[in-house]
Coordinates of C-alpha atoms in Angstrom, one line a residue:
M25 CA 107.3 94.1 28.2
K26 CA 107.6 95.9 31.5
T27 CA 104.8 98.3 30.6
R28 CA 102.5 95.5 29.4
L29 CA 103.1 93.6 32.7
H30 CA 102.2 96.7 34.8
T31 CA 99.2 97.3 32.7
R32 CA 98.0 93.8 33.4
V33 CA 98.9 93.7 37.0
A34 CA 97.3 97.0 38.2
P35 CA 93.7 96.2 37.3
A36 CA 93.8 92.8 38.8
V37 CA 95.3 94.1 42.0
L38 CA 92.8 97.0 42.3
T39 CA 89.9 94.6 41.6
A40 CA 91.1 92.2 44.3
L41 CA 91.7 94.9 46.8
T42 CA 88.2 96.3 46.2
L43 CA 86.5 92.9 46.6
A44 CA 88.6 92.2 49.7
G45 CA 86.3 94.3 51.8
C46 CA 83.8 91.4 52.2
A47 CA 84.1 88.8 54.9
L48 CA 82.4 85.5 55.0
G49 CA 80.6 84.2 58.1
P50 CA 78.0 85.7 60.4
D51 CA 78.6 89.0 62.2
Y52 CA 78.3 88.8 65.9
R53 CA 75.0 89.5 67.7
R54 CA 74.5 89.0 71.4
P55 CA 72.1 86.1 72.0
D56 CA 68.8 86.8 73.7
V57 CA 68.7 85.7 77.4
T58 CA 65.8 85.8 79.7
L59 CA 66.5 88.2 82.6
P60 CA 64.7 88.2 85.9
P61 CA 62.9 91.5 86.7
A62 CA 64.6 91.8 90.1
Y63 CA 66.3 89.8 92.9
A64 CA 63.8 88.4 95.4
A65 CA 66.2 88.8 98.4
D66 CA 67.6 92.2 97.4
A67 CA 65.9 93.7 100.5
A68 CA 68.8 92.2 102.5
A69 CA 71.2 94.5 100.7
V70 CA 69.5 97.8 101.2
P71 CA 72.4 100.1 102.4
A72 CA 72.2 102.4 105.3
A73 CA 72.4 106.2 104.8
G74 CA 75.8 107.1 103.5
A75 CA 76.7 103.5 102.5
P76 CA 78.3 102.9 99.1
T77 CA 76.0 102.0 96.3
T78 CA 78.6 99.9 94.5
V79 CA 81.1 97.2 95.5
S80 CA 84.6 98.5 96.2
P81 CA 87.3 96.9 94.1
T82 CA 89.2 96.3 97.3
W83 CA 86.2 95.1 99.2
W84 CA 88.2 92.9 101.7
R85 CA 89.6 96.1 103.3
L86 CA 86.0 96.9 104.5
F87 CA 86.4 94.2 107.2
G88 CA 89.0 96.4 108.9
D89 CA 91.5 93.5 109.5
P90 CA 95.2 94.3 108.6
Q91 CA 96.0 90.6 108.6
L92 CA 93.3 89.8 106.1
D93 CA 94.4 92.7 103.9
T94 CA 98.0 91.4 103.9
L95 CA 96.9 87.8 103.1
V96 CA 94.7 89.0 100.1
D97 CA 97.4 91.3 98.8
T98 CA 100.0 88.6 99.0
A99 CA 97.7 86.1 97.3
L100 CA 97.0 88.5 94.4
A101 CA 100.7 89.0 93.9
R102 CA 102.0 85.4 94.4
N103 CA 99.2 82.9 93.9
A104 CA 100.2 80.2 91.4
D105 CA 96.8 80.0 89.7
L106 CA 96.8 83.8 89.2
L107 CA 100.3 83.8 87.8
Q108 CA 99.2 81.1 85.3
A109 CA 96.3 83.3 84.3
V110 CA 98.6 86.2 83.7
A111 CA 100.8 84.1 81.5
R112 CA 97.7 82.9 79.5
V113 CA 96.8 86.5 78.9
E114 CA 100.3 87.2 77.6
Q115 CA 100.0 84.2 75.3
A116 CA 96.7 85.4 73.9
E117 CA 98.0 88.9 73.3
A118 CA 100.9 87.4 71.4
L119 CA 98.5 85.4 69.2
V120 CA 96.6 88.6 68.4
R121 CA 99.8 90.2 67.1
Q122 CA 100.5 87.0 65.2
A123 CA 97.0 87.1 63.6
N124 CA 97.3 90.8 62.8
A125 CA 100.7 90.3 61.2
A126 CA 99.2 87.8 58.7
Q127 CA 97.3 90.6 57.1
W128 CA 100.5 92.5 56.2
P129 CA 103.0 91.6 53.5
S130 CA 106.0 89.6 54.6
L131 CA 109.5 90.7 53.5
D132 CA 112.5 88.3 53.6
L133 CA 116.2 88.7 52.6
G134 CA 118.0 85.7 51.2
A135 CA 121.6 85.2 50.3
N136 CA 123.3 82.3 48.5
A137 CA 126.8 81.5 47.4
A138 CA 127.7 78.4 45.4
R139 CA 130.6 76.9 43.4
G140 CA 130.1 74.0 41.1
R141 CA 130.9 72.2 37.8
T142 CA 128.5 71.7 35.0
S143 CA 128.3 68.4 33.1
G144 CA 130.5 68.2 30.0
A145 CA 128.5 65.2 28.6
T146 CA 125.4 67.2 27.7
G147 CA 126.8 68.8 24.5
L148 CA 125.6 72.2 25.7
P149 CA 127.9 75.2 25.4
G150 CA 129.9 75.9 28.5
G151 CA 129.7 72.3 29.6
G152 CA 132.4 71.0 31.9
T153 CA 133.3 74.3 33.3
V154 CA 133.7 75.3 37.0
G155 CA 132.1 78.5 38.1
N156 CA 130.7 80.5 41.0
N157 CA 127.2 81.8 41.6
F158 CA 126.3 84.6 44.1
R159 CA 122.7 85.7 44.8
L160 CA 121.2 88.3 47.1
A161 CA 117.5 89.0 46.9
A162 CA 114.6 90.4 48.9
S163 CA 111.3 88.5 48.5
T164 CA 107.9 89.5 49.5
S165 CA 104.5 87.8 49.6
F166 CA 101.0 89.1 50.5
E167 CA 97.8 87.2 50.7
L168 CA 94.8 89.2 49.4
D169 CA 92.2 88.7 52.1
F170 CA 89.5 88.4 49.5
W171 CA 87.0 86.4 51.6
G172 CA 87.9 87.8 55.0
R173 CA 89.7 84.7 56.3
L174 CA 92.5 86.7 57.9
R175 CA 90.2 89.3 59.3
R176 CA 88.0 86.7 60.8
A177 CA 91.0 85.0 62.3
S178 CA 92.2 88.3 63.7
E179 CA 88.7 88.9 65.1
A180 CA 88.8 85.5 66.8
A181 CA 92.2 86.1 68.2
R182 CA 91.2 89.5 69.7
A183 CA 88.1 87.9 71.3
E184 CA 90.2 85.1 72.8
A185 CA 92.6 87.6 74.2
L186 CA 89.8 89.5 75.8
A187 CA 88.4 86.3 77.1
S188 CA 91.8 85.4 78.6
G189 CA 91.9 88.8 80.3
Y190 CA 88.4 88.3 81.7
A191 CA 89.3 84.8 82.8
G192 CA 92.3 86.3 84.7
E193 CA 90.0 88.6 86.5
V194 CA 87.7 85.7 87.4
V195 CA 90.7 83.9 88.9
R196 CA 91.7 87.1 90.8
Q197 CA 88.3 87.5 92.3
T198 CA 88.1 83.8 93.1
V199 CA 91.5 83.9 94.9
A200 CA 90.5 87.0 96.9
G201 CA 87.2 85.3 97.9
L202 CA 88.8 82.1 98.9
V203 CA 91.4 83.9 101.0
A204 CA 88.7 85.8 102.8
Q205 CA 86.5 82.7 103.3
A206 CA 89.4 80.7 104.6
Y207 CA 90.5 83.5 106.9
F208 CA 87.0 83.8 108.4
S209 CA 86.8 80.0 108.9
L210 CA 90.2 80.2 110.7
R211 CA 88.9 82.9 113.0
M212 CA 85.7 81.0 113.6
L213 CA 87.8 78.0 114.6
D214 CA 89.8 80.3 116.9
E215 CA 86.6 81.4 118.7
Q216 CA 85.4 77.8 118.9
I217 CA 88.7 76.6 120.3
V218 CA 88.6 79.3 123.0
L219 CA 85.1 78.3 124.0
T220 CA 85.9 74.6 123.9
R221 CA 89.0 75.1 126.1
E222 CA 86.8 77.0 128.6
T223 CA 84.3 74.1 128.5
L224 CA 87.1 71.6 128.9
K225 CA 88.5 73.5 131.9
T226 CA 85.0 73.6 133.5
R227 CA 84.4 69.9 133.0
E228 CA 87.8 69.0 134.4
E229 CA 87.0 71.0 137.5
A230 CA 83.6 69.3 137.6
V231 CA 85.3 65.9 137.5
R232 CA 87.6 66.9 140.3
L233 CA 84.9 68.3 142.5
L234 CA 82.6 65.3 141.9
G235 CA 85.4 63.0 142.8
V236 CA 85.8 64.8 146.1
R237 CA 82.0 64.6 146.7
L238 CA 82.1 60.9 145.9
Q239 CA 84.7 60.3 148.5
G240 CA 82.6 62.2 151.0
G241 CA 79.4 60.4 150.0
A242 CA 77.8 63.5 148.7
S243 CA 77.7 62.3 145.1
G244 CA 77.3 58.9 143.3
R245 CA 79.4 57.1 140.8
L246 CA 76.9 58.0 138.0
D247 CA 77.6 61.7 138.4
V248 CA 81.3 61.2 138.2
D249 CA 81.1 58.9 135.1
Q250 CA 78.8 61.4 133.4
A251 CA 81.2 64.3 134.1
E252 CA 84.2 62.2 132.9
S253 CA 82.4 61.4 129.7
L254 CA 81.6 65.0 129.0
R255 CA 85.3 65.9 129.8
A256 CA 86.5 63.4 127.3
D257 CA 84.0 64.6 124.7
A258 CA 85.3 68.2 125.2
A259 CA 88.9 67.0 124.8
L260 CA 88.1 65.2 121.6
Q261 CA 86.2 68.2 120.3
L262 CA 89.2 70.4 121.1
R263 CA 91.6 68.2 119.2
E264 CA 89.3 68.1 116.2
L265 CA 89.0 71.9 116.1
E266 CA 92.7 72.2 116.3
R267 CA 93.1 69.8 113.4
Q268 CA 90.6 71.8 111.4
R269 CA 92.4 75.1 112.2
S270 CA 95.7 73.5 111.0
L271 CA 94.0 72.7 107.7
A272 CA 92.6 76.1 107.3
Q273 CA 96.0 77.7 108.0
S274 CA 97.5 75.4 105.4
Q275 CA 94.9 76.4 102.9
L276 CA 95.8 80.1 103.4
G277 CA 99.4 79.2 103.0
L278 CA 98.6 77.5 99.6
L279 CA 96.5 80.5 98.4
T280 CA 99.2 83.0 99.3
A281 CA 102.1 80.8 98.2
Q282 CA 103.5 80.8 101.7
P283 CA 104.2 77.1 102.7
G284 CA 104.3 76.6 106.4
L285 CA 102.4 79.8 107.1
E286 CA 101.6 80.3 110.8
L287 CA 99.0 82.8 112.1
A288 CA 98.4 83.7 115.7
G289 CA 94.9 83.3 117.1
G290 CA 92.4 86.0 116.6
R291 CA 88.8 87.0 117.2
L292 CA 85.9 86.7 114.8
Q293 CA 83.5 88.8 116.8
T294 CA 85.6 91.9 116.5
L295 CA 85.4 91.9 112.7
P296 CA 82.8 94.5 111.4
L297 CA 80.0 93.6 109.0
P298 CA 80.4 96.1 106.2
P299 CA 77.2 97.3 104.5
V300 CA 76.3 95.6 101.3
P301 CA 75.2 97.7 98.3
P302 CA 72.0 96.9 96.5
A303 CA 72.2 94.4 93.7
G304 CA 70.7 96.8 91.2
L305 CA 69.0 95.7 88.0
P306 CA 69.7 92.2 86.7
S307 CA 70.5 93.7 83.3
E308 CA 73.4 95.6 84.8
L309 CA 75.0 92.4 86.0
L310 CA 76.0 91.4 82.5
A311 CA 78.6 94.2 82.4
R312 CA 79.8 93.7 86.0
R313 CA 80.7 90.0 85.9
P314 CA 84.0 89.1 84.3
D315 CA 82.9 85.4 83.8
V316 CA 79.9 86.6 81.8
R317 CA 82.1 88.8 79.7
Q318 CA 84.5 85.9 79.2
A319 CA 81.8 83.7 78.0
E320 CA 80.6 86.3 75.5
Q321 CA 84.1 86.9 74.1
Q322 CA 84.5 83.1 73.6
L323 CA 81.2 83.3 71.7
V324 CA 82.6 86.2 69.6
S325 CA 85.6 84.0 68.8
A326 CA 83.6 81.0 67.9
N327 CA 81.4 83.1 65.7
A328 CA 84.4 84.5 63.8
Q329 CA 85.8 81.0 63.4
I330 CA 82.8 80.2 61.2
G331 CA 84.0 82.8 58.8
V332 CA 87.5 81.4 58.8
A333 CA 86.2 77.9 58.0
K334 CA 83.9 79.2 55.2
A335 CA 86.7 81.2 53.6
A336 CA 88.8 78.1 53.4
M337 CA 86.3 76.8 50.9
F338 CA 87.1 79.6 48.4
P339 CA 90.2 80.4 46.3
Q340 CA 93.1 82.1 48.0
L341 CA 95.0 84.7 46.0
S342 CA 98.4 85.9 46.9
L343 CA 101.0 88.4 45.4
T344 CA 104.7 87.6 45.3
G345 CA 107.7 89.6 44.4
L346 CA 111.4 89.4 44.3
A347 CA 114.2 91.9 43.7
G348 CA 118.0 91.6 44.0
G349 CA 121.1 90.6 42.2
E350 CA 122.8 87.5 40.9
S351 CA 126.3 87.2 39.4
A352 CA 129.2 84.9 39.0
E353 CA 131.5 87.3 40.8
L354 CA 130.9 88.6 44.2
S355 CA 132.2 92.1 43.2
D356 CA 129.5 92.3 40.5
L357 CA 126.6 91.4 42.7
L358 CA 125.4 94.9 43.3
K359 CA 126.0 96.2 39.8
S360 CA 123.1 97.1 37.6
G361 CA 123.7 94.3 35.2
A362 CA 123.3 91.8 37.9
R363 CA 119.8 92.9 38.9
I364 CA 117.0 90.4 39.0
W365 CA 113.3 90.9 39.8
S366 CA 110.0 89.1 39.5
V367 CA 106.4 89.7 40.3
G368 CA 103.6 87.2 40.2
F369 CA 100.2 85.9 41.4
G370 CA 99.4 82.8 43.3
L371 CA 96.0 81.1 43.2
T372 CA 95.0 78.2 45.3
L373 CA 91.6 76.8 44.3
P374 CA 90.0 73.9 46.3
L375 CA 88.7 71.3 44.0
F376 CA 88.3 68.1 46.0
D377 CA 89.0 67.3 49.6
A378 CA 86.4 64.5 50.3
G379 CA 84.3 67.0 52.3
R380 CA 87.1 68.0 54.8
R381 CA 86.5 71.8 54.5
A382 CA 82.7 71.3 54.7
A383 CA 83.1 69.3 57.8
Q384 CA 85.3 72.0 59.3
T385 CA 82.6 74.5 58.7
E386 CA 80.0 72.3 60.3
Q387 CA 82.3 71.8 63.2
A388 CA 82.7 75.6 63.6
E389 CA 79.0 76.1 63.5
A390 CA 78.4 73.4 66.1
R391 CA 81.1 74.9 68.3
Q392 CA 79.3 78.3 68.0
R393 CA 76.0 76.7 69.1
E394 CA 77.8 75.1 72.0
V395 CA 79.3 78.4 73.1
V396 CA 75.9 80.1 72.8
A397 CA 74.6 77.6 75.3
A398 CA 77.6 78.2 77.5
Y399 CA 77.1 81.9 77.5
Q400 CA 73.4 81.6 78.4
G401 CA 74.4 79.2 81.2
A402 CA 77.0 81.7 82.5
V403 CA 74.3 84.4 82.6
H404 CA 71.9 82.2 84.4
S405 CA 74.6 81.1 86.9
A406 CA 75.5 84.8 87.5
F407 CA 71.9 85.5 88.5
K408 CA 71.7 82.4 90.6
D409 CA 74.9 83.4 92.4
V410 CA 73.5 86.8 93.3
A411 CA 70.1 85.4 94.4
D412 CA 71.7 82.7 96.5
A413 CA 74.2 85.1 98.1
L414 CA 71.5 87.6 99.0
A415 CA 69.2 84.9 100.3
N416 CA 72.0 83.5 102.6
L417 CA 72.9 87.0 103.8
R418 CA 69.3 87.7 104.6
A419 CA 68.8 84.4 106.4
A420 CA 71.9 85.0 108.5
R421 CA 71.0 88.5 109.4
E422 CA 67.4 87.6 110.3
S423 CA 68.7 84.7 112.5
Q424 CA 71.1 87.0 114.5
A425 CA 68.6 88.3 116.9
D426 CA 67.2 84.8 117.7
V427 CA 70.7 83.4 118.0
E428 CA 71.8 86.1 120.5
A429 CA 68.5 85.7 122.5
S430 CA 69.0 82.0 122.6
E431 CA 72.6 82.4 124.0
K432 CA 71.5 84.9 126.7
A433 CA 68.6 82.6 127.8
A434 CA 70.9 79.6 127.8
L435 CA 73.5 81.4 130.0
R436 CA 70.8 82.5 132.4
A437 CA 69.4 79.0 132.6
L438 CA 72.9 77.6 133.2
Q439 CA 73.4 80.1 136.1
V440 CA 70.1 79.0 137.7
A441 CA 70.9 75.3 137.2
Q442 CA 74.3 75.8 138.8
Q443 CA 72.7 77.5 141.8
R444 CA 70.0 74.8 142.1
Y445 CA 72.6 72.1 142.0
D446 CA 74.9 73.9 144.5
V447 CA 72.1 74.0 147.1
G448 CA 71.0 70.5 146.4
Y449 CA 67.6 71.3 144.7
S450 CA 68.5 69.4 141.5
A451 CA 70.5 66.5 140.2
Y452 CA 73.7 66.8 138.3
L453 CA 72.0 65.7 135.1
E454 CA 70.0 68.9 135.1
L455 CA 73.2 70.9 135.4
L456 CA 74.8 68.9 132.6
D457 CA 71.9 69.6 130.2
A458 CA 72.1 73.3 131.0
Q459 CA 75.9 73.3 130.3
R460 CA 75.4 71.5 127.0
T461 CA 72.7 73.9 125.9
A462 CA 74.7 76.9 126.8
N463 CA 77.8 75.6 125.0
T464 CA 75.7 74.9 121.9
A465 CA 74.2 78.4 122.0
R466 CA 77.6 80.1 122.3
L467 CA 79.0 78.1 119.4
R468 CA 75.8 78.9 117.4
T469 CA 76.5 82.6 117.9
V470 CA 80.0 82.2 116.5
D471 CA 78.6 80.2 113.5
N472 CA 76.1 82.9 112.8
R473 CA 78.8 85.6 112.7
Q474 CA 80.9 83.6 110.4
A475 CA 77.8 82.9 108.2
Q476 CA 77.2 86.7 107.9
L477 CA 80.8 87.4 107.0
A478 CA 80.9 84.6 104.4
A479 CA 77.6 85.7 102.9
T480 CA 78.9 89.2 102.7
V481 CA 81.9 88.1 100.7
A482 CA 79.7 86.0 98.5
V483 CA 77.5 89.0 97.7
F484 CA 80.5 91.1 96.9
K485 CA 81.9 88.5 94.6
A486 CA 78.5 87.7 93.0
L487 CA 78.0 91.4 92.2
G488 CA 81.3 91.4 90.3
G489 CA 83.7 92.3 93.1
G490 CA 83.8 96.0 92.1
W491 CA 85.3 95.1 88.7
V492 CA 85.0 97.5 85.8
D493 CA 85.4 96.2 82.3
P494 CA 88.5 98.0 80.9
V495 CA 87.0 97.9 77.4
V496 CA 83.9 99.7 78.5
A497 CA 85.8 102.1 80.6
A498 CA 88.1 103.0 77.7
S499 CA 85.1 103.7 75.4
Q500 CA 83.6 106.2 77.9
P501 CA 84.5 109.9 77.7

């Protein structure tokens, strides 16, 4: 009997294992996406001689500010969003191990001990007796992946794990960019606060001097009221700037997980403007952007899930086995006479489910079409990010000369207006206009500097932040 059983089992197992090489569902192919031939504003990113041709992975250090370096490093180590992303990656990796484990046989050990009495009213031999039963057995089961359901599930899990890793890198770059932008905004506010305090001090002195002149009959009430109005405006502006600085400081505290963070004032104008590498070919961007790679791996997963859904419509075949011992006495449990074993097949054949499995397949196919559109959208958004960042950087750079010329001219005009007023050649209104123009020009210079710094960060981030896909790097010699 044993020989006949093995003779029957072996061909069936070999046939099933041979046919198990097929896998239902479509194999992944990257969708076609229309790529622009070049970036219109890439001329803004032409590096000087000796400048890097790629973005540094630690691009924030190029600004030469130790305070900024510390803030970014702290955020990358402690930011709550980033810690959540790391945990999601660990979850996805565990799911990969779980999916892979399903492709292997399972082995379990079971033990049982019981004491009982059989019925004496059945008329069967041995009825009404009390006895023991001891059982110790190892059992195994193995699903033959005939239609590739388990392999497609493993493929989907691996893709989701990669997508989670790429999503974590997206969060990492976003956090670094937000810290840099918030820091530059803070320093811009510091500059504006310094200028506004100087303006307030000047206007307070003007109110005092005009009050003296009014008492001496050299000035009218109109001049004093105008000066007082401007002084009050400067005081209000200063309080608003201080409020905005407090908010920017709180934002940095949130990003770096440091509630109550306090930073001393600093200068924006002393920060260097690092050279920006060229954007390169648009086709190269697909491998440098973690968000694009994330979208593609989500598409790989959705594609594999179609195979999982289709395989569920076909029979599932499994092998089971058991070996161990069973006896009435514990001391006999491991003896040869107590040995038990069994081997068998399991077949589950879907017959009727009112269209449930077909609906699941349609859902998987619709999900795949959705993710194709999401992938194409991610690619287009990546190109837009680069184009917009380059355009903003180019505009800020081209405006710098005009902004600086405007400030110099406004300061010269203020000097002349002050001299004319001091000798009585002009009214106080002319001096006020010159002061307002000069103040606006100085603030515009600060704004332009901050715009260039922010645009530089945006270019670094849009070009991938110096990220290198670990999967691609591992495949290269």
